[in-house]
XYZ file of C-alpha atoms in Angstrom:
239
model
C 54.260 -78.020 50.379
C 57.806 -77.150 49.353
C 60.602 -79.848 48.797
C 63.429 -80.275 50.994
C 66.582 -77.933 50.015
C 69.586 -79.477 48.261
C 70.355 -81.905 45.577
C 69.813 -85.723 45.869
C 72.590 -86.576 43.708
C 76.347 -85.502 43.356
C 78.895 -86.222 40.455
C 81.147 -89.051 41.537
C 84.199 -86.900 40.503
C 83.054 -84.285 43.115
C 82.532 -86.645 45.939
C 84.941 -86.586 48.993
C 87.995 -89.065 48.981
C 86.884 -90.515 52.362
C 83.404 -91.644 51.164
C 85.633 -94.681 49.441
C 83.387 -94.830 46.330
C 84.538 -96.060 42.802
C 85.259 -92.973 40.564
C 85.011 -94.860 37.314
C 81.272 -96.200 37.804
C 77.909 -94.604 37.167
C 78.045 -90.679 36.766
C 76.264 -89.781 39.884
C 75.992 -90.723 43.408
C 73.751 -89.993 46.437
C 74.780 -87.333 48.306
C 73.811 -85.951 51.855
C 71.047 -83.680 52.624
C 71.000 -80.701 54.979
C 71.374 -82.095 58.485
C 73.468 -82.347 61.695
C 76.829 -82.300 59.839
C 78.466 -80.219 57.286
C 78.468 -81.888 53.583
C 82.289 -81.781 53.345
C 82.540 -83.685 56.730
C 79.797 -86.251 56.508
C 78.976 -89.563 54.587
C 75.259 -90.234 53.358
C 73.717 -93.350 55.005
C 73.410 -95.165 51.765
C 77.189 -94.667 50.683
C 78.405 -95.557 54.084
C 76.362 -98.973 54.086
C 77.403 -99.859 50.457
C 80.731 -98.285 49.721
C 82.536 -97.232 52.990
C 81.715 -100.150 55.106
C 80.512 -102.293 52.301
C 77.666 -104.016 54.270
C 75.712 -104.416 51.072
C 76.707 -104.394 47.293
C 74.088 -102.532 45.598
C 71.966 -99.348 46.098
C 68.934 -101.370 46.106
C 69.933 -103.632 49.083
C 71.064 -100.386 50.766
C 67.397 -99.001 50.282
C 66.035 -101.988 51.806
C 68.197 -102.051 54.740
C 67.587 -98.313 55.624
C 63.704 -98.282 54.602
C 63.154 -101.393 57.005
C 64.600 -99.327 60.003
C 67.913 -101.532 60.361
C 70.340 -98.558 60.614
C 70.630 -96.889 63.932
C 72.940 -93.810 64.365
C 73.544 -92.782 67.873
C 70.828 -94.980 69.078
C 68.119 -93.378 66.754
C 66.729 -95.404 63.766
C 67.417 -93.363 60.558
C 65.333 -94.142 57.292
C 66.682 -91.729 55.145
C 69.383 -92.285 52.197
C 70.694 -89.227 52.570
C 71.192 -88.547 56.360
C 74.492 -87.020 57.085
C 76.751 -89.313 59.327
C 79.817 -87.452 60.490
C 82.460 -87.097 63.261
C 82.202 -89.437 66.452
C 79.003 -90.816 65.251
C 78.039 -94.322 66.155
C 76.414 -96.484 63.734
C 74.957 -100.082 64.076
C 72.919 -102.158 61.739
C 70.502 -104.911 62.870
C 71.568 -108.643 62.095
C 75.284 -107.457 62.598
C 77.543 -107.601 65.646
C 79.657 -104.985 64.307
C 79.364 -101.433 65.855
C 81.006 -98.366 64.019
C 82.368 -95.250 65.205
C 83.434 -92.356 62.637
C 86.771 -90.840 63.361
C 89.515 -89.040 61.474
C 92.550 -91.222 60.847
C 95.491 -91.063 58.442
C 94.741 -87.897 57.054
C 91.270 -88.814 56.234
C 88.403 -86.707 57.744
C 86.461 -89.870 58.500
C 87.209 -93.222 58.901
C 84.779 -96.199 60.417
C 86.355 -98.189 63.216
C 84.810 -100.972 65.183
C 84.025 -100.238 68.771
C 82.847 -102.611 71.673
C 79.182 -102.823 72.641
C 79.686 -101.226 75.953
C 80.761 -98.035 74.148
C 77.802 -97.790 71.855
C 76.082 -95.574 74.096
C 79.011 -93.087 74.514
C 79.775 -90.052 72.115
C 82.169 -87.403 72.207
C 80.898 -83.974 71.266
C 82.597 -80.643 70.780
C 80.868 -77.346 72.137
C 80.797 -74.929 69.361
C 78.141 -72.481 70.816
C 77.048 -71.333 74.345
C 74.058 -68.925 74.848
C 72.183 -67.839 77.912
C 68.352 -68.389 77.613
C 65.533 -66.657 79.559
C 65.894 -68.924 82.464
C 69.276 -68.049 83.068
C 70.504 -71.427 82.159
C 73.034 -72.247 79.463
C 72.255 -73.648 75.826
C 75.168 -75.601 74.341
C 75.257 -76.141 70.764
C 77.597 -79.014 69.753
C 79.548 -79.947 66.514
C 76.777 -82.531 65.426
C 73.942 -80.051 65.472
C 72.439 -81.166 68.984
C 71.848 -78.815 71.534
C 71.451 -79.104 75.387
C 70.233 -76.888 78.428
C 72.585 -77.326 81.184
C 73.966 -76.056 84.427
C 77.359 -77.517 83.690
C 79.957 -74.805 83.516
C 81.555 -75.280 79.940
C 83.367 -73.224 77.420
C 83.185 -73.227 73.609
C 86.078 -75.479 72.319
C 85.684 -77.935 75.353
C 84.186 -81.375 74.678
C 81.562 -83.383 76.688
C 81.354 -87.212 76.755
C 77.549 -87.872 76.420
C 75.171 -90.713 76.823
C 73.275 -91.422 73.809
C 70.530 -91.051 72.986
C 69.517 -89.532 76.234
C 71.976 -86.728 75.642
C 73.279 -86.860 79.356
C 76.596 -85.406 80.005
C 78.848 -88.199 81.511
C 82.023 -86.222 81.789
C 83.474 -82.601 80.876
C 86.681 -82.581 78.641
C 88.102 -79.148 79.103
C 90.406 -77.512 76.369
C 93.296 -76.784 78.596
C 97.220 -77.160 78.782
C 97.824 -80.983 78.824
C 94.699 -82.137 77.711
C 94.723 -84.970 74.904
C 93.311 -83.829 71.439
C 92.579 -85.325 67.914
C 92.988 -83.160 64.953
C 89.756 -83.478 62.961
C 90.752 -82.083 59.651
C 93.736 -81.113 57.245
C 97.222 -82.586 56.813
C 97.313 -83.781 60.442
C 93.503 -85.344 60.484
C 93.490 -88.265 62.878
C 96.850 -87.289 64.684
C 96.528 -87.512 68.672
C 98.720 -85.216 70.769
C 98.854 -83.184 74.034
C 98.197 -79.232 74.253
C 101.270 -77.400 75.236
C 99.995 -74.075 74.960
C 96.756 -72.048 74.181
C 97.209 -68.737 72.461
C 94.049 -66.684 72.492
C 92.715 -65.249 69.161
C 91.866 -61.725 68.484
C 88.835 -60.192 66.260
C 90.618 -61.047 63.214
C 92.882 -63.973 64.111
C 91.686 -67.362 65.333
C 92.657 -68.992 68.690
C 95.929 -71.249 67.981
C 96.988 -74.329 69.920
C 100.508 -75.272 70.239
C 100.530 -79.318 69.932
C 103.082 -81.874 70.706
C 102.420 -84.977 68.491
C 105.176 -87.622 68.923
C 107.569 -85.235 70.358
C 107.020 -82.782 67.496
C 105.566 -79.312 68.183
C 102.960 -77.854 65.748
C 100.571 -74.948 65.782
C 96.976 -75.529 64.734
C 93.721 -73.469 64.792
C 91.524 -74.486 67.705
C 88.513 -75.252 65.322
C 90.578 -78.093 63.918
C 91.107 -79.965 67.296
C 88.639 -81.814 69.618
C 89.476 -82.822 73.264
C 89.273 -86.666 73.642
C 90.660 -86.957 77.361
C 93.524 -85.949 79.736
C 96.046 -88.633 80.030
C 94.223 -90.938 77.437
C 91.228 -91.245 75.268
C 87.813 -91.779 77.460
C 86.575 -93.779 74.230
C 87.972 -95.454 71.418
C 89.339 -93.220 68.512
C 91.472 -95.157 66.393
C 91.970 -98.966 65.597
């Protein structure tokens, strides 16, 4: 039987800055394995627990917490040290009243924020693919790797407010003029603004969004934004 692809460790100097690890410590650190999020946009469970949120102080304590099934991501127990935790994921720990959501903030791709208990079953996901299957229904693919078969009329680039872990669409958040978005990557990561204009892309050029952020207009590729509401975010996305 073959092993799971990908290395289990990474040189600390090569780790993303948003992990929050100490650089001048041991040579290697646990890394993410293939999973729902891209490697450069996620944090491994053990690192999140020990270095980012600092719920434990050592890797040994992190292993005990994770292997004992005390870590839930999006309502599902995760027992892997390397599980990739990424954008909009909801994380809770048994024995702790704090519930976290990972969001972009202050130019960082991912920052954990504490949310209220009544929001732990809600998550915004971005539609990244749309396919018609044999039954004539639509299968949607989301940014966190999950898929959903639905009759809801939705386009790639829109977002959905999901009830997790049931994966029920609670609200459709369309990418359109006037909608509210959050920038998910780049120098403006974490900035929140409204769409002023959508410039459709071509075969060689990406779709470009004209945004108004704090009365300042910028242009940004559509792949770097996520719709989070109309007049205000439908869930908490910043401190």
